[in-house]
Amino acid sequence: MLSLRNLSCRYGAVQALTDVHLDVHPGEVVTLIGANGAGKSTALKSVAGLVHPQSGDIVFEGRSILRRQAHKIAAMGIALVPEGRAIFANLTVLENLEMGGYLRTRTQIRDGLEEAFALFPRLRERIRQSAGTLSGGEQQMLAIGRALMARPRLLLLDEPSLGIAPLLVKAIYAGIDAINRTGTTVLVVEQNAHLALRHSHRAYVLETGRIVTEAPSAELADDPRVREAYLGEG
Amino acid sequence: MTAFLQQLLNGLSLGSIYALVALGYTMVYGVLRLINFAHGDVYMLGAFAGYYASKLLHGRLNGGLPEAAVILVVSMIACALVGMLIERLAYRPVRRASRLTLLIVAIGVSLLIENLAQIFFGADPKFFPQILPERMFEWRGVLFTNQQILVLATAVLLMAALTLFIRRTRTGKAMRAVAHNPDAARLMGINVNSIISLTFALGSALAAAGGILVSLNQPSIDPLMGLMTGIKAFVAAVLGGIGSIPGAVLGGLILGLAETFVAGYGSSTYRDAIAFFILIIILLCKPEGLLGKGQVEKV
Ligand SMILES: Nc1ncnc2c1ncn2[C@@H]1O[C@H](COP(=O)(O)OP(=O)(O)O)[C@@H](O)[C@H]1O
Ligand SMILES: [Mg+2]
């Protein structure tokens, strides 16, 4: 469904990604784990069209999306929940969700709202509130709900657990599982490898811009090297 | 008391013009973090567009409100196009450049328009046709003119329409989303370039309306008429909190009232100085402006 081929990306002199290969098949939850600065966000931003890699290719459903503008990639069925959530703090919760459905019709938006509220009931209680007043966890729920309003076939999540109270992290990952069960393909980036490996089918490990390991998540969780480097054990 | 009401009316009428022009500054700043120094010149172009439109129309519509309305609409559309052109040709190519570059480009565009206008329209003042002959009314000793009423009514109507558009429509909400975080807006499928283009179009159309409304009252128009009004409207936008739409309206009204009252009760020598006085005070005491939110957080 999504394929990163030989992808290399630089910011000026900083090489963020080098020859990255990564595949996501329909229906999967794939995770990309790696330390801070490994290049995880760059990989997702490249797919979403927010940064433009220098070489390699990104293929989505058989078509290259490498040089496409971000709003056109969104229209193709890819939604990114960015790191730090990037909700529209000056809009209400409802307006944020409406923006998620920017390319959809009124009725589709109405149905989408119901689905978002079913997934994260807290959002319904806060619907008229300015989104800037939500807690971090609630903002993350809003950011995910907003991305789902577009009915993406591929959902990209950038560190959804970052800086969020443990109880809400559970709710958010339960939500991600539920989203995947409805048929949405998910690529999730995490520093928190424990969490990511428990909630995914396959995993890639990124180290300073290079993919060093690829394996089923359950297998990787038992790998001594991974345990040592990313699970704080060994 | 009568004198006070008289000044109040005059001040509101002047202030609503400043508000219309200030809206363009604040809207463009909202989406691009750019002070569009050419905005005062778009106001001037609005007046000239009205001048030439009325020349073309003359004889076909015989004055009065319908002609004024047609001229207003023609001028607003013309300036909307000019605004979009300015953005496309001057600002878009340097959007990612440093703030200093943007500032220099903005000043360059302003000078270019002023000089082109002097070439094409002539440097001498022109006489804007008196489409609406002035009529005076009196109410309890307060004198007001049909033109003042027209100015106030049109300004209120346009500002109400703008507010409804920005608060209620999908595109208006997208405009607010872009102002807050353009990258996140892109991820929603919003074409940020179109939204920025539209922002310039709306702001420029409002400035054109200001130009027409002023010219109906003070018929002498010239290619540099946008300088002082542009600066004052900019002060109004800063006073209200640049980036804030209610702030621009509030700032415009306060500035209009301040000028009128200073001229009425003090000395008209200080009339133009009051804007700069307000600018200095606000920059010292509350640089984010009355309704500004301070530095917008960028993710
Ligand atoms: N906008 C940028 N400009 C310059 N360097 C950047 C930029 N964004 C990221 N980098 C650098 O690229 C590398 C990868 O960053 P990033 O993709 O954010 O990593 P991660 O998400 O894994 O923490 C880091 O060295 C980071 O400092
Ligand atoms: Mg990151």
XYZ file of C-alpha atoms in Angstrom, chain B:
299
model
C -23.452 67.632 24.977
C -24.482 68.371 21.412
C -20.903 69.130 20.513
C -19.861 65.845 22.095
C -22.408 63.854 20.103
C -21.328 65.668 16.987
C -17.688 64.692 17.539
C -18.700 61.158 18.382
C -20.548 60.782 15.097
C -17.710 62.305 13.084
C -15.185 60.156 14.908
C -17.084 56.920 14.318
C -17.468 57.710 10.657
C -13.739 58.397 10.267
C -12.867 55.438 12.466
C -14.903 52.999 10.420
C -12.781 53.925 7.387
C -9.618 53.201 9.356
C -11.189 49.958 10.512
C -11.934 48.840 6.945
C -8.329 49.441 5.912
C -6.885 48.034 9.140
C -8.709 44.741 8.514
C -6.536 44.105 5.464
C -3.334 44.618 7.428
C -4.445 42.315 10.185
C -5.788 39.544 7.916
C -2.631 39.399 5.825
C -0.485 39.501 8.944
C -2.585 36.642 10.312
C -1.796 34.257 7.456
C 1.696 35.406 6.417
C 3.159 37.280 9.425
C 3.823 40.053 6.938
C 3.099 43.779 7.138
C 1.800 44.513 3.667
C 3.102 48.042 3.217
C 1.419 48.243 -0.174
C -1.994 48.050 1.500
C -2.409 51.841 1.742
C -1.709 52.013 -1.971
C -4.445 49.514 -2.694
C -6.763 51.896 -0.856
C -5.593 54.636 -3.242
C -6.141 52.352 -6.242
C -9.663 51.746 -4.953
C -10.401 55.458 -5.156
C -8.961 55.678 -8.684
C -10.811 52.576 -9.836
C -13.999 54.291 -8.652
C -12.999 57.496 -10.410
C -12.500 55.800 -13.763
C -15.524 53.562 -13.348
C -17.735 56.565 -12.753
C -16.305 58.285 -15.862
C -17.148 55.238 -17.936
C -20.587 54.934 -16.412
C -21.551 58.541 -16.601
C -24.740 59.149 -18.438
C -25.785 55.550 -18.081
C -26.644 55.792 -14.413
C -27.602 59.250 -13.328
C -25.896 59.534 -9.979
C -27.424 58.644 -6.686
C -27.170 55.480 -4.660
C -27.322 52.945 -7.522
C -24.334 54.513 -9.205
C -22.443 54.706 -5.922
C -23.186 51.030 -5.307
C -22.008 49.986 -8.778
C -18.812 51.989 -8.375
C -18.197 50.497 -4.966
C -18.564 46.946 -6.266
C -16.456 47.524 -9.387
C -13.689 49.079 -7.343
C -13.761 46.290 -4.751
C -13.478 43.635 -7.444
C -10.664 45.481 -9.228
C -8.683 45.835 -6.016
C -9.311 42.233 -5.014
C -7.596 41.261 -8.263
C -4.757 43.718 -7.645
C -4.281 42.303 -4.146
C -4.095 38.751 -5.474
C -1.636 39.875 -8.122
C 0.600 41.566 -5.543
C 0.668 38.402 -3.462
C 1.319 36.149 -6.427
C 4.039 38.234 -8.066
C 5.780 39.898 -5.139
C 5.252 37.981 -1.906
C 4.872 34.336 -2.895
C 8.348 34.001 -4.456
C 9.971 35.236 -1.236
C 7.601 33.655 1.266
C 10.301 31.481 2.789
C 12.902 34.230 2.841
C 13.864 36.155 5.967
C 11.582 38.728 7.514
C 13.902 41.498 6.430
C 13.603 40.405 2.803
C 9.812 40.391 3.071
C 9.856 43.848 4.595
C 12.030 45.232 1.799
C 9.846 43.609 -0.857
C 6.740 45.117 0.754
C 8.240 48.603 0.756
C 9.357 48.075 -2.846
C 5.847 47.093 -3.954
C 4.446 50.174 -2.264
C 6.913 52.501 -4.003
C 6.300 50.779 -7.318
C 2.536 51.246 -7.115
C 2.876 54.882 -6.065
C 5.198 55.664 -8.961
C 3.194 53.748 -11.543
C 0.098 55.570 -10.343
C 1.825 58.896 -10.794
C 2.758 57.923 -14.341
C -0.634 56.595 -15.359
C -3.029 58.779 -13.357
C -0.859 61.911 -13.206
C 0.570 63.393 -10.041
C -2.027 66.156 -9.747
C -5.088 65.604 -7.590
C -8.227 64.551 -9.416
C -11.755 65.495 -8.558
C -13.881 62.492 -7.610
C -17.372 62.965 -9.092
C -20.002 64.000 -6.590
C -22.343 61.124 -7.096
C -24.212 61.748 -3.890
C -24.768 65.461 -3.345
C -24.322 66.175 0.313
C -27.497 66.570 2.297
C -27.556 67.674 5.908
C -29.900 66.373 8.550
C -30.341 67.605 12.036
C -31.337 65.701 15.102
C -31.407 67.573 18.425
C -28.741 69.933 17.251
C -26.450 67.194 15.929
C -25.749 67.644 12.262
C -25.130 64.648 10.086
C -24.876 64.080 6.376
C -26.241 61.387 4.110
C -22.609 60.528 3.328
C -21.746 59.876 6.940
C -24.693 57.541 7.177
C -23.610 55.795 4.000
C -20.077 55.388 5.349
C -21.259 53.954 8.648
C -23.880 51.677 7.107
C -21.536 50.304 4.445
C -18.707 49.769 6.905
C -20.946 47.969 9.384
C -22.411 45.827 6.622
C -19.015 44.833 5.239
C -17.572 44.068 8.660
C -20.603 41.989 9.595
C -20.311 40.066 6.331
C -16.617 39.464 6.930
C -17.235 38.260 10.469
C -19.954 35.865 9.353
C -17.726 34.560 6.589
C -14.792 33.940 8.898
C -16.773 32.427 11.741
C -19.326 30.375 9.862
C -18.138 29.204 6.470
C -15.822 26.328 5.739
C -13.427 28.593 3.870
C -13.498 31.156 6.666
C -12.596 28.498 9.206
C -9.832 27.293 6.909
C -8.501 30.842 6.895
C -8.299 30.798 10.689
C -6.675 27.370 10.587
C -4.030 28.606 8.145
C -3.381 31.633 10.361
C -2.704 29.302 13.279
C -0.652 26.620 11.598
C -0.262 26.442 7.807
C 1.433 23.029 7.808
C -1.329 21.458 9.860
C -3.840 23.111 7.531
C -2.146 21.463 4.536
C -2.574 18.093 6.219
C -6.342 18.700 6.250
C -6.289 19.040 2.460
C -6.519 22.833 2.594
C -4.798 24.525 -0.326
C -2.882 27.118 1.660
C -1.912 29.146 -1.416
C -5.554 29.640 -2.373
C -6.433 30.694 1.152
C -3.612 33.238 1.201
C -4.725 34.522 -2.190
C -8.273 34.874 -0.933
C -7.058 36.707 2.162
C -5.334 39.301 -0.016
C -8.448 39.586 -2.175
C -10.747 40.212 0.793
C -8.391 42.643 2.524
C -7.856 44.587 -0.696
C -11.580 44.748 -1.443
C -12.200 46.231 2.004
C -9.446 48.802 1.448
C -11.061 49.704 -1.882
C -14.382 50.203 -0.121
C -12.590 52.544 2.284
C -11.125 54.473 -0.659
C -14.519 54.929 -2.292
C -16.289 55.927 0.912
C -13.663 58.549 1.681
C -13.707 59.931 -1.855
C -17.468 60.398 -1.805
C -16.838 62.744 1.126
C -13.506 64.331 0.281
C -13.400 64.375 -3.502
C -9.749 65.235 -4.030
C -7.808 62.047 -4.849
C -4.127 61.672 -5.717
C -1.591 58.834 -6.070
C -0.102 59.440 -2.626
C -3.382 59.595 -0.728
C -2.758 56.086 0.594
C 0.342 57.037 2.534
C -1.193 58.703 5.564
C -4.339 56.551 5.649
C -2.172 53.447 5.265
C -0.001 54.408 8.213
C -2.977 55.297 10.363
C -4.793 52.068 9.548
C -1.602 50.183 10.355
C -1.480 51.942 13.738
C -5.128 50.983 14.233
C -4.300 47.340 13.522
C -1.362 47.381 15.951
C -3.463 49.148 18.561
C -6.173 46.487 18.340
C -3.620 43.662 18.241
C -2.290 42.750 14.817
C -3.761 39.474 13.633
C -7.009 40.078 15.518
C -10.044 40.969 13.417
C -12.171 42.487 16.204
C -8.956 44.240 17.254
C -8.638 45.965 13.877
C -12.208 47.253 14.112
C -11.734 48.439 17.688
C -8.371 50.047 16.877
C -9.838 51.849 13.866
C -12.741 53.248 15.844
C -10.525 54.361 18.724
C -8.128 56.094 16.366
C -10.940 57.826 14.472
C -12.490 59.036 17.724
C -9.135 60.138 19.143
C -8.357 62.191 16.045
C -11.747 63.828 15.932
C -11.783 64.698 19.606
C -8.237 66.042 19.552
C -9.082 68.193 16.549
C -12.410 69.258 18.038
C -11.372 70.105 21.574
C -7.658 70.680 21.257
C -5.928 71.782 18.136
C -6.287 70.392 14.656
C -2.517 70.815 14.289
C -2.139 67.642 16.342
C -4.708 65.684 14.396
C -2.200 63.620 12.435
C 0.250 63.372 15.320
C -2.202 61.507 17.532
C -1.774 58.264 15.541
C 1.966 58.249 16.175
C 1.451 59.156 19.799
C -0.896 56.160 20.170
C 1.581 53.914 18.353
C 4.395 54.861 20.739
C 2.223 54.375 23.819
C 0.940 50.987 22.694
C 4.386 49.726 21.740
C 5.709 50.758 25.151
C 2.828 49.546 27.308
C 1.052 46.731 25.488
C 2.939 45.726 22.347
C 0.559 42.837 21.632
C -2.307 45.339 21.301
C -5.660 45.565 23.047
C -7.104 42.266 21.791
C -3.898 40.589 20.627
C -2.907 37.203 21.956
C 0.796 37.907 22.115
C 3.132 35.672 20.196
C 1.166 32.905 18.556
C 2.585 29.512 19.397
C 3.867 27.680 16.346
C 4.138 23.922 16.363
